[in-house]
JSON list of C-alpha atoms in Angstrom, two decimals:
[
{"chain": "A", "resi": 1380, "resn": "MET", "atom": "CA", "xyz": [4.32, 12.85, -2.63]},
{"chain": "A", "resi": 1381, "resn": "GLU", "atom": "CA", "xyz": [7.13, 12.22, -5.06]},
{"chain": "A", "resi": 1382, "resn": "GLU", "atom": "CA", "xyz": [6.39, 11.17, -8.61]},
{"chain": "A", "resi": 1383, "resn": "THR", "atom": "CA", "xyz": [7.30, 7.61, -9.46]},
{"chain": "A", "resi": 1384, "resn": "ILE", "atom": "CA", "xyz": [7.34, 5.62, -12.67]},
{"chain": "A", "resi": 1385, "resn": "ALA", "atom": "CA", "xyz": [5.54, 2.36, -13.30]},
{"chain": "A", "resi": 1386, "resn": "GLY", "atom": "CA", "xyz": [7.59, -0.07, -15.33]},
{"chain": "A", "resi": 1387, "resn": "PRO", "atom": "CA", "xyz": [8.65, -3.67, -15.72]},
{"chain": "A", "resi": 1388, "resn": "GLU", "atom": "CA", "xyz": [11.52, -3.44, -13.27]},
{"chain": "A", "resi": 1389, "resn": "ALA", "atom": "CA", "xyz": [11.43, -2.44, -9.60]},
{"chain": "A", "resi": 1390, "resn": "ALA", "atom": "CA", "xyz": [14.73, -0.64, -10.11]},
{"chain": "A", "resi": 1391, "resn": "HIS", "atom": "CA", "xyz": [12.96, 1.94, -12.28]},
{"chain": "A", "resi": 1392, "resn": "ILE", "atom": "CA", "xyz": [11.10, 3.27, -9.25]},
{"chain": "A", "resi": 1393, "resn": "PRO", "atom": "CA", "xyz": [13.09, 6.09, -7.64]},
{"chain": "A", "resi": 1394, "resn": "LYS", "atom": "CA", "xyz": [13.65, 6.30, -3.91]},
{"chain": "A", "resi": 1395, "resn": "GLN", "atom": "CA", "xyz": [11.16, 8.27, -1.86]},
{"chain": "A", "resi": 1396, "resn": "ARG", "atom": "CA", "xyz": [12.55, 11.48, -0.44]},
{"chain": "A", "resi": 1397, "resn": "GLY", "atom": "CA", "xyz": [11.51, 14.97, 0.58]},
{"chain": "A", "resi": 1398, "resn": "ASP", "atom": "CA", "xyz": [8.45, 14.66, 2.81]},
{"chain": "A", "resi": 1399, "resn": "SER", "atom": "CA", "xyz": [8.83, 13.85, 6.48]},
{"chain": "A", "resi": 1400, "resn": "LEU", "atom": "CA", "xyz": [6.48, 11.16, 7.78]},
{"chain": "A", "resi": 1401, "resn": "LEU", "atom": "CA", "xyz": [4.33, 13.83, 9.44]},
{"chain": "A", "resi": 1402, "resn": "GLU", "atom": "CA", "xyz": [4.15, 15.92, 6.26]},
{"chain": "A", "resi": 1403, "resn": "ALA", "atom": "CA", "xyz": [3.29, 12.88, 4.15]},
{"chain": "A", "resi": 1404, "resn": "ALA", "atom": "CA", "xyz": [0.57, 11.74, 6.56]},
{"chain": "A", "resi": 1405, "resn": "VAL", "atom": "CA", "xyz": [-1.04, 15.19, 6.47]},
{"chain": "A", "resi": 1406, "resn": "ARG", "atom": "CA", "xyz": [-0.87, 15.33, 2.68]},
{"chain": "A", "resi": 1407, "resn": "TYR", "atom": "CA", "xyz": [-2.63, 11.96, 2.37]},
{"chain": "A", "resi": 1408, "resn": "ILE", "atom": "CA", "xyz": [-5.46, 13.37, 4.45]},
{"chain": "A", "resi": 1409, "resn": "GLU", "atom": "CA", "xyz": [-5.67, 16.77, 2.78]},
{"chain": "A", "resi": 1410, "resn": "GLU", "atom": "CA", "xyz": [-5.08, 15.71, -0.83]},
{"chain": "A", "resi": 1411, "resn": "ARG", "atom": "CA", "xyz": [-6.73, 12.28, -0.93]},
{"chain": "A", "resi": 1412, "resn": "HIS", "atom": "CA", "xyz": [-9.09, 12.31, 2.06]},
{"chain": "A", "resi": 1413, "resn": "TRP", "atom": "CA", "xyz": [-7.54, 9.04, 3.25]},
{"chain": "A", "resi": 1414, "resn": "GLU", "atom": "CA", "xyz": [-7.57, 8.10, 6.91]},
{"chain": "A", "resi": 1415, "resn": "VAL", "atom": "CA", "xyz": [-4.15, 7.45, 8.43]},
{"chain": "A", "resi": 1416, "resn": "PHE", "atom": "CA", "xyz": [-2.75, 6.03, 11.65]},
{"chain": "A", "resi": 1417, "resn": "PRO", "atom": "CA", "xyz": [0.78, 5.76, 13.07]},
{"chain": "A", "resi": 1418, "resn": "GLY", "atom": "CA", "xyz": [2.44, 2.37, 13.28]},
{"chain": "A", "resi": 1419, "resn": "THR", "atom": "CA", "xyz": [5.68, 1.13, 14.77]},
{"chain": "A", "resi": 1420, "resn": "TRP", "atom": "CA", "xyz": [9.03, 2.79, 14.06]},
{"chain": "A", "resi": 1421, "resn": "LEU", "atom": "CA", "xyz": [12.69, 1.87, 13.75]},
{"chain": "A", "resi": 1422, "resn": "GLU", "atom": "CA", "xyz": [15.15, 2.11, 16.62]},
{"chain": "A", "resi": 1423, "resn": "ALA", "atom": "CA", "xyz": [18.93, 1.78, 16.45]},
{"chain": "A", "resi": 1424, "resn": "VAL", "atom": "CA", "xyz": [20.08, -1.12, 18.65]},
{"chain": "A", "resi": 1425, "resn": "ASP", "atom": "CA", "xyz": [23.75, -2.17, 18.55]},
{"chain": "A", "resi": 1426, "resn": "GLY", "atom": "CA", "xyz": [24.11, -0.56, 15.13]},
{"chain": "A", "resi": 1427, "resn": "MET", "atom": "CA", "xyz": [21.09, -2.43, 13.76]},
{"chain": "A", "resi": 1428, "resn": "HIS", "atom": "CA", "xyz": [17.60, -1.23, 12.82]},
{"chain": "A", "resi": 1429, "resn": "ARG", "atom": "CA", "xyz": [15.11, -2.87, 15.17]},
{"chain": "A", "resi": 1430, "resn": "CYS", "atom": "CA", "xyz": [11.36, -2.54, 15.35]},
{"chain": "A", "resi": 1431, "resn": "SER", "atom": "CA", "xyz": [9.90, -0.58, 18.25]},
{"chain": "A", "resi": 1432, "resn": "CYS", "atom": "CA", "xyz": [7.65, -3.60, 18.96]},
{"chain": "A", "resi": 1433, "resn": "GLY", "atom": "CA", "xyz": [10.69, -5.26, 20.57]},
{"chain": "A", "resi": 1434, "resn": "GLN", "atom": "CA", "xyz": [10.52, -8.49, 18.54]},
{"chain": "A", "resi": 1435, "resn": "PRO", "atom": "CA", "xyz": [14.01, -9.23, 17.19]},
{"chain": "A", "resi": 1436, "resn": "THR", "atom": "CA", "xyz": [12.54, -11.31, 14.33]},
{"chain": "A", "resi": 1437, "resn": "CYS", "atom": "CA", "xyz": [9.74, -8.88, 13.42]},
{"chain": "A", "resi": 1438, "resn": "PRO", "atom": "CA", "xyz": [8.80, -9.64, 9.76]},
{"chain": "A", "resi": 1439, "resn": "THR", "atom": "CA", "xyz": [7.97, -6.00, 8.94]},
{"chain": "A", "resi": 1440, "resn": "PRO", "atom": "CA", "xyz": [10.19, -3.94, 11.28]},
{"chain": "A", "resi": 1441, "resn": "GLY", "atom": "CA", "xyz": [8.92, -0.41, 11.70]},
{"chain": "A", "resi": 1442, "resn": "ALA", "atom": "CA", "xyz": [5.94, -0.95, 9.40]},
{"chain": "A", "resi": 1443, "resn": "HIS", "atom": "CA", "xyz": [2.99, -2.49, 11.26]},
{"chain": "A", "resi": 1444, "resn": "PRO", "atom": "CA", "xyz": [0.38, -1.36, 13.80]},
{"chain": "A", "resi": 1445, "resn": "ALA", "atom": "CA", "xyz": [1.78, -0.40, 17.18]},
{"chain": "A", "resi": 1446, "resn": "ARG", "atom": "CA", "xyz": [-1.45, -1.09, 19.07]},
{"chain": "A", "resi": 1447, "resn": "ASP", "atom": "CA", "xyz": [-4.11, -3.80, 19.05]},
{"chain": "A", "resi": 1448, "resn": "ASP", "atom": "CA", "xyz": [-6.81, -1.11, 18.90]},
{"chain": "A", "resi": 1449, "resn": "TRP", "atom": "CA", "xyz": [-5.26, 0.60, 15.87]},
{"chain": "A", "resi": 1450, "resn": "THR", "atom": "CA", "xyz": [-8.63, 0.81, 14.09]},
{"chain": "A", "resi": 1451, "resn": "THR", "atom": "CA", "xyz": [-9.73, 3.38, 16.66]},
{"chain": "A", "resi": 1452, "resn": "GLN", "atom": "CA", "xyz": [-6.62, 5.48, 15.97]},
{"chain": "A", "resi": 1453, "resn": "ALA", "atom": "CA", "xyz": [-7.27, 5.99, 12.26]},
{"chain": "A", "resi": 1454, "resn": "THR", "atom": "CA", "xyz": [-8.09, 9.62, 11.58]},
{"chain": "A", "resi": 1455, "resn": "GLY", "atom": "CA", "xyz": [-9.08, 11.82, 8.68]},
{"chain": "A", "resi": 1456, "resn": "SER", "atom": "CA", "xyz": [-8.17, 14.97, 10.63]},
{"chain": "A", "resi": 1457, "resn": "ALA", "atom": "CA", "xyz": [-4.93, 16.72, 9.70]},
{"chain": "A", "resi": 1458, "resn": "THR", "atom": "CA", "xyz": [-4.86, 18.32, 13.17]},
{"chain": "A", "resi": 1459, "resn": "VAL", "atom": "CA", "xyz": [-5.06, 14.94, 14.89]},
{"chain": "A", "resi": 1460, "resn": "ALA", "atom": "CA", "xyz": [-2.43, 13.48, 12.54]},
{"chain": "A", "resi": 1461, "resn": "ARG", "atom": "CA", "xyz": [-0.04, 16.32, 13.36]},
{"chain": "A", "resi": 1462, "resn": "ARG", "atom": "CA", "xyz": [-0.52, 15.63, 17.05]},
{"chain": "A", "resi": 1463, "resn": "LEU", "atom": "CA", "xyz": [0.03, 11.87, 16.63]},
{"chain": "A", "resi": 1464, "resn": "TRP", "atom": "CA", "xyz": [3.22, 12.20, 14.58]},
{"chain": "A", "resi": 1465, "resn": "SER", "atom": "CA", "xyz": [4.52, 15.03, 16.76]},
{"chain": "A", "resi": 1466, "resn": "LYS", "atom": "CA", "xyz": [4.53, 12.52, 19.62]},
{"chain": "A", "resi": 1467, "resn": "GLN", "atom": "CA", "xyz": [6.51, 9.99, 17.53]},
{"chain": "A", "resi": 1468, "resn": "PRO", "atom": "CA", "xyz": [7.93, 11.54, 14.32]},
{"chain": "A", "resi": 1469, "resn": "ARG", "atom": "CA", "xyz": [9.43, 8.22, 13.19]},
{"chain": "A", "resi": 1470, "resn": "ALA", "atom": "CA", "xyz": [6.14, 6.30, 13.26]},
{"chain": "A", "resi": 1471, "resn": "SER", "atom": "CA", "xyz": [5.27, 4.53, 10.02]},
{"chain": "A", "resi": 1472, "resn": "ILE", "atom": "CA", "xyz": [2.25, 5.65, 7.98]},
{"chain": "A", "resi": 1473, "resn": "LEU", "atom": "CA", "xyz": [-0.51, 3.08, 7.69]},
{"chain": "A", "resi": 1474, "resn": "LEU", "atom": "CA", "xyz": [-3.87, 3.44, 5.93]},
{"chain": "A", "resi": 1475, "resn": "PRO", "atom": "CA", "xyz": [-6.89, 1.35, 6.94]},
{"chain": "A", "resi": 1476, "resn": "THR", "atom": "CA", "xyz": [-8.57, -0.54, 4.11]},
{"chain": "A", "resi": 1477, "resn": "GLY", "atom": "CA", "xyz": [-12.30, -1.11, 3.82]},
{"chain": "A", "resi": 1478, "resn": "ARG", "atom": "CA", "xyz": [-13.13, 2.57, 4.29]},
{"chain": "A", "resi": 1479, "resn": "THR", "atom": "CA", "xyz": [-12.23, 4.86, 1.38]},
{"chain": "A", "resi": 1480, "resn": "PHE", "atom": "CA", "xyz": [-10.59, 2.03, -0.56]},
{"chain": "A", "resi": 1481, "resn": "ASP", "atom": "CA", "xyz": [-9.76, -1.68, -0.60]},
{"chain": "A", "resi": 1482, "resn": "ALA", "atom": "CA", "xyz": [-6.50, -3.05, -1.96]},
{"chain": "A", "resi": 1483, "resn": "VAL", "atom": "CA", "xyz": [-5.65, -6.11, -4.06]},
{"chain": "A", "resi": 1484, "resn": "ASP", "atom": "CA", "xyz": [-2.29, -7.48, -2.91]},
{"chain": "A", "resi": 1485, "resn": "VAL", "atom": "CA", "xyz": [-0.14, -9.55, -5.30]},
{"chain": "A", "resi": 1486, "resn": "PRO", "atom": "CA", "xyz": [3.54, -10.52, -5.68]},
{"chain": "A", "resi": 1487, "resn": "GLU", "atom": "CA", "xyz": [5.79, -7.89, -7.28]},
{"chain": "A", "resi": 1488, "resn": "THR", "atom": "CA", "xyz": [6.49, -9.96, -10.40]},
{"chain": "A", "resi": 1489, "resn": "ALA", "atom": "CA", "xyz": [2.79, -10.53, -11.01]},
{"chain": "A", "resi": 1490, "resn": "GLY", "atom": "CA", "xyz": [2.06, -6.89, -10.26]},
{"chain": "A", "resi": 1491, "resn": "PHE", "atom": "CA", "xyz": [4.42, -5.55, -12.92]},
{"chain": "A", "resi": 1492, "resn": "LEU", "atom": "CA", "xyz": [3.12, -8.08, -15.47]},
{"chain": "A", "resi": 1493, "resn": "ALA", "atom": "CA", "xyz": [-0.42, -6.96, -14.66]},
{"chain": "A", "resi": 1494, "resn": "LEU", "atom": "CA", "xyz": [0.56, -3.28, -14.97]},
{"chain": "A", "resi": 1495, "resn": "ALA", "atom": "CA", "xyz": [1.93, -3.91, -18.46]},
{"chain": "A", "resi": 1496, "resn": "ARG", "atom": "CA", "xyz": [-1.29, -5.68, -19.51]},
{"chain": "A", "resi": 1497, "resn": "MET", "atom": "CA", "xyz": [-3.43, -2.93, -17.98]},
{"chain": "A", "resi": 1498, "resn": "GLU", "atom": "CA", "xyz": [-1.50, -0.31, -19.92]},
{"chain": "A", "resi": 1499, "resn": "ARG", "atom": "CA", "xyz": [-2.12, -2.18, -23.19]},
{"chain": "A", "resi": 1500, "resn": "MET", "atom": "CA", "xyz": [-5.81, -2.50, -22.25]},
{"chain": "A", "resi": 1501, "resn": "GLU", "atom": "CA", "xyz": [-5.88, 1.26, -21.48]},
{"chain": "A", "resi": 1502, "resn": "LEU", "atom": "CA", "xyz": [-7.39, 0.62, -18.06]},
{"chain": "A", "resi": 1503, "resn": "THR", "atom": "CA", "xyz": [-7.61, 3.47, -15.56]},
{"chain": "A", "resi": 1504, "resn": "LEU", "atom": "CA", "xyz": [-5.58, 2.66, -12.47]},
{"chain": "A", "resi": 1505, "resn": "GLY", "atom": "CA", "xyz": [-5.70, 3.94, -8.94]},
{"chain": "A", "resi": 1506, "resn": "PRO", "atom": "CA", "xyz": [-2.55, 4.29, -6.83]},
{"chain": "A", "resi": 1507, "resn": "VAL", "atom": "CA", "xyz": [-0.33, 1.21, -6.55]},
{"chain": "A", "resi": 1508, "resn": "THR", "atom": "CA", "xyz": [2.30, 0.63, -3.85]},
{"chain": "A", "resi": 1509, "resn": "LEU", "atom": "CA", "xyz": [5.43, -1.49, -4.00]},
{"chain": "A", "resi": 1510, "resn": "THR", "atom": "CA", "xyz": [6.79, -2.73, -0.67]},
{"chain": "A", "resi": 1511, "resn": "PRO", "atom": "CA", "xyz": [10.32, -3.87, 0.23]},
{"chain": "A", "resi": 1512, "resn": "ASP", "atom": "CA", "xyz": [9.01, -7.41, 0.81]},
{"chain": "A", "resi": 1513, "resn": "ARG", "atom": "CA", "xyz": [8.20, -7.49, -2.93]},
{"chain": "A", "resi": 1514, "resn": "ARG", "atom": "CA", "xyz": [4.43, -7.11, -2.79]},
{"chain": "A", "resi": 1515, "resn": "MET", "atom": "CA", "xyz": [2.23, -4.69, -4.72]},
{"chain": "A", "resi": 1516, "resn": "GLN", "atom": "CA", "xyz": [-1.12, -3.29, -3.62]},
{"chain": "A", "resi": 1517, "resn": "PHE", "atom": "CA", "xyz": [-3.62, -1.99, -6.19]},
{"chain": "A", "resi": 1518, "resn": "PHE", "atom": "CA", "xyz": [-6.08, 0.51, -4.68]},
{"chain": "A", "resi": 1519, "resn": "VAL", "atom": "CA", "xyz": [-9.69, -0.13, -5.71]},
{"chain": "A", "resi": 1520, "resn": "LEU", "atom": "CA", "xyz": [-13.15, 0.91, -4.59]},
{"chain": "A", "resi": 1521, "resn": "PRO", "atom": "CA", "xyz": [-14.35, -0.37, -1.20]},
{"chain": "A", "resi": 1522, "resn": "GLY", "atom": "CA", "xyz": [-16.29, -3.62, -1.27]},
{"chain": "A", "resi": 1523, "resn": "ALA", "atom": "CA", "xyz": [-13.74, -5.56, -3.32]},
{"chain": "A", "resi": 1524, "resn": "SER", "atom": "CA", "xyz": [-13.09, -8.07, -0.57]},
{"chain": "A", "resi": 1525, "resn": "ALA", "atom": "CA", "xyz": [-16.70, -9.26, -0.78]},
{"chain": "A", "resi": 1526, "resn": "LYS", "atom": "CA", "xyz": [-16.57, -10.13, -4.47]},
{"chain": "A", "resi": 1527, "resn": "VAL", "atom": "CA", "xyz": [-13.01, -10.85, -5.60]},
{"chain": "A", "resi": 1528, "resn": "THR", "atom": "CA", "xyz": [-13.22, -14.57, -4.77]},
{"chain": "A", "resi": 1529, "resn": "ASP", "atom": "CA", "xyz": [-16.26, -15.01, -7.03]},
{"chain": "A", "resi": 1530, "resn": "LEU", "atom": "CA", "xyz": [-14.71, -12.84, -9.74]},
{"chain": "A", "resi": 1531, "resn": "VAL", "atom": "CA", "xyz": [-11.57, -14.99, -9.76]},
{"chain": "A", "resi": 1532, "resn": "ARG", "atom": "CA", "xyz": [-13.63, -18.18, -9.84]},
{"chain": "A", "resi": 1533, "resn": "ASN", "atom": "CA", "xyz": [-15.73, -16.86, -12.72]},
{"chain": "A", "resi": 1534, "resn": "LEU", "atom": "CA", "xyz": [-12.52, -16.34, -14.70]},
{"chain": "A", "resi": 1535, "resn": "GLY", "atom": "CA", "xyz": [-11.77, -20.05, -14.34]},
{"chain": "A", "resi": 1536, "resn": "TRP", "atom": "CA", "xyz": [-9.16, -19.83, -11.58]},
{"chain": "A", "resi": 1537, "resn": "SER", "atom": "CA", "xyz": [-9.24, -21.52, -8.21]},
{"chain": "A", "resi": 1538, "resn": "PRO", "atom": "CA", "xyz": [-8.86, -18.65, -5.69]},
{"chain": "A", "resi": 1539, "resn": "SER", "atom": "CA", "xyz": [-6.74, -20.83, -3.41]},
{"chain": "A", "resi": 1540, "resn": "SER", "atom": "CA", "xyz": [-4.26, -21.46, -6.24]},
{"chain": "A", "resi": 1541, "resn": "LEU", "atom": "CA", "xyz": [-3.40, -17.78, -6.73]},
{"chain": "A", "resi": 1542, "resn": "ASP", "atom": "CA", "xyz": [-1.26, -15.56, -4.52]},
{"chain": "A", "resi": 1543, "resn": "LEU", "atom": "CA", "xyz": [-3.85, -12.80, -4.65]},
{"chain": "A", "resi": 1544, "resn": "VAL", "atom": "CA", "xyz": [-5.24, -11.30, -1.44]},
{"chain": "A", "resi": 1545, "resn": "THR", "atom": "CA", "xyz": [-7.86, -8.59, -1.01]},
{"chain": "A", "resi": 1546, "resn": "LEU", "atom": "CA", "xyz": [-7.45, -6.19, 1.90]},
{"chain": "A", "resi": 1547, "resn": "GLY", "atom": "CA", "xyz": [-10.76, -4.83, 3.12]},
{"chain": "A", "resi": 1548, "resn": "GLU", "atom": "CA", "xyz": [-12.30, -4.01, 6.48]},
{"chain": "A", "resi": 1549, "resn": "GLY", "atom": "CA", "xyz": [-9.85, -4.74, 9.29]},
{"chain": "A", "resi": 1550, "resn": "GLY", "atom": "CA", "xyz": [-6.82, -4.57, 6.99]},
{"chain": "A", "resi": 1551, "resn": "TYR", "atom": "CA", "xyz": [-4.27, -1.90, 6.22]},
{"chain": "A", "resi": 1552, "resn": "VAL", "atom": "CA", "xyz": [-1.57, -0.89, 3.76]},
{"chain": "A", "resi": 1553, "resn": "THR", "atom": "CA", "xyz": [1.79, 0.74, 4.40]},
{"chain": "A", "resi": 1554, "resn": "VAL", "atom": "CA", "xyz": [2.61, 3.80, 2.31]},
{"chain": "A", "resi": 1555, "resn": "PRO", "atom": "CA", "xyz": [5.65, 5.98, 1.44]},
{"chain": "A", "resi": 1556, "resn": "PRO", "atom": "CA", "xyz": [7.96, 7.10, 2.89]},
{"chain": "A", "resi": 1557, "resn": "THR", "atom": "CA", "xyz": [7.69, 4.30, 5.49]},
{"chain": "A", "resi": 1558, "resn": "ARG", "atom": "CA", "xyz": [10.71, 1.99, 5.69]},
{"chain": "A", "resi": 1559, "resn": "TYR", "atom": "CA", "xyz": [10.90, -1.76, 6.40]},
{"chain": "A", "resi": 1560, "resn": "GLY", "atom": "CA", "xyz": [14.01, -1.98, 8.58]},
{"chain": "A", "resi": 1561, "resn": "SER", "atom": "CA", "xyz": [17.13, -2.01, 6.42]},
{"chain": "A", "resi": 1562, "resn": "ARG", "atom": "CA", "xyz": [15.24, -3.38, 3.41]},
{"chain": "A", "resi": 1563, "resn": "GLY", "atom": "CA", "xyz": [14.25, 0.03, 2.08]},
{"chain": "A", "resi": 1564, "resn": "ALA", "atom": "CA", "xyz": [11.19, 2.20, 1.76]},
{"chain": "A", "resi": 1565, "resn": "VAL", "atom": "CA", "xyz": [7.72, 1.61, 0.40]},
{"chain": "A", "resi": 1566, "resn": "GLN", "atom": "CA", "xyz": [7.44, 3.21, -3.06]},
{"chain": "A", "resi": 1567, "resn": "TRP", "atom": "CA", "xyz": [4.66, 4.25, -5.39]},
{"chain": "A", "resi": 1568, "resn": "ALA", "atom": "CA", "xyz": [4.53, 2.10, -8.52]},
{"chain": "A", "resi": 1569, "resn": "CYS", "atom": "CA", "xyz": [1.65, 4.39, -9.56]},
{"chain": "A", "resi": 1570, "resn": "ARG", "atom": "CA", "xyz": [1.56, 7.52, -7.46]},
{"chain": "A", "resi": 1571, "resn": "PRO", "atom": "CA", "xyz": [-1.59, 9.34, -6.33]},
{"chain": "A", "resi": 1572, "resn": "THR", "atom": "CA", "xyz": [-2.49, 12.04, -8.85]},
{"chain": "A", "resi": 1573, "resn": "PRO", "atom": "CA", "xyz": [-5.59, 14.11, -9.65]},
{"chain": "A", "resi": 1574, "resn": "ALA", "atom": "CA", "xyz": [-6.15, 11.76, -12.60]},
{"chain": "A", "resi": 1575, "resn": "ASN", "atom": "CA", "xyz": [-6.60, 8.68, -10.38]},
{"chain": "A", "resi": 1576, "resn": "ARG", "atom": "CA", "xyz": [-8.61, 10.30, -7.60]},
{"chain": "A", "resi": 1577, "resn": "TRP", "atom": "CA", "xyz": [-11.57, 8.16, -8.73]},
{"chain": "A", "resi": 1578, "resn": "LEU", "atom": "CA", "xyz": [-10.64, 4.56, -8.05]},
{"chain": "A", "resi": 1579, "resn": "PRO", "atom": "CA", "xyz": [-11.44, 1.63, -10.35]},
{"chain": "A", "resi": 1580, "resn": "ASP", "atom": "CA", "xyz": [-13.72, -1.18, -9.30]},
{"chain": "A", "resi": 1581, "resn": "ALA", "atom": "CA", "xyz": [-11.94, -4.46, -8.59]},
{"chain": "A", "resi": 1582, "resn": "GLU", "atom": "CA", "xyz": [-13.97, -6.03, -11.40]},
{"chain": "A", "resi": 1583, "resn": "GLU", "atom": "CA", "xyz": [-12.11, -3.83, -13.91]},
{"chain": "A", "resi": 1584, "resn": "LEU", "atom": "CA", "xyz": [-8.66, -5.03, -12.80]},
{"chain": "A", "resi": 1585, "resn": "ILE", "atom": "CA", "xyz": [-9.21, -8.60, -11.68]},
{"chain": "A", "resi": 1586, "resn": "SER", "atom": "CA", "xyz": [-8.72, -10.26, -15.08]},
{"chain": "A", "resi": 1587, "resn": "PRO", "atom": "CA", "xyz": [-5.14, -9.02, -15.68]},
{"chain": "A", "resi": 1588, "resn": "LEU", "atom": "CA", "xyz": [-4.30, -9.48, -11.99]},
{"chain": "A", "resi": 1589, "resn": "ALA", "atom": "CA", "xyz": [-5.54, -13.07, -11.88]},
{"chain": "A", "resi": 1590, "resn": "TYR", "atom": "CA", "xyz": [-3.82, -13.88, -15.18]},
{"chain": "A", "resi": 1591, "resn": "ALA", "atom": "CA", "xyz": [-0.53, -12.43, -13.92]},
{"chain": "A", "resi": 1592, "resn": "CYS", "atom": "CA", "xyz": [-0.75, -14.33, -10.64]},
{"chain": "A", "resi": 1593, "resn": "GLY", "atom": "CA", "xyz": [-1.49, -17.53, -12.57]},
{"chain": "A", "resi": 1594, "resn": "ARG", "atom": "CA", "xyz": [1.64, -16.98, -14.68]},
{"chain": "A", "resi": 1595, "resn": "ASP", "atom": "CA", "xyz": [3.64, -16.27, -11.51]},
{"chain": "A", "resi": 1596, "resn": "ARG", "atom": "CA", "xyz": [2.84, -19.59, -9.80]}
]
């Protein structure tokens, strides 16, 4: 997985390159012990990138589950992953949340503001993704979805007033080098490294995240 740089501007994050989707999926399993499952993929139709789901107005073309029973497809076996991506090498890489991690999803502008505050606070971060639809997902320990609402409320914010969503059981995140149609690829704002193998608890990150989302309203 290619090294990326966290910073105040999305443009500072280099493009993902090198790994094929199959290779990346296997590395997520072998290096991070994350479960993975294949999603939709992009098809060329009349010179345009279209989602394999067949919906011309698909909001996340080539980057969402391909099956309703996708939760049963998620695997932590590199052998199974190789078989799945060998059948469809262009399939996007999706990771189920609520198992080895949850994710706190915020707008890109709030995410970079929060990253800057976390750096000043010397907080230990887990991996963080940046998607082409300008969202960021902060990986945290499982169980976050059950307590983030109360944590936000205890900080004095109304949860419904903030664009802050927790992805837990039944959710998923899209990871590099998956592409969203012609909008570009998912990137790592903070890449997976040996140093962030142990994820933070949502309670450690929620204050700067809620503050940043409040500023971003």
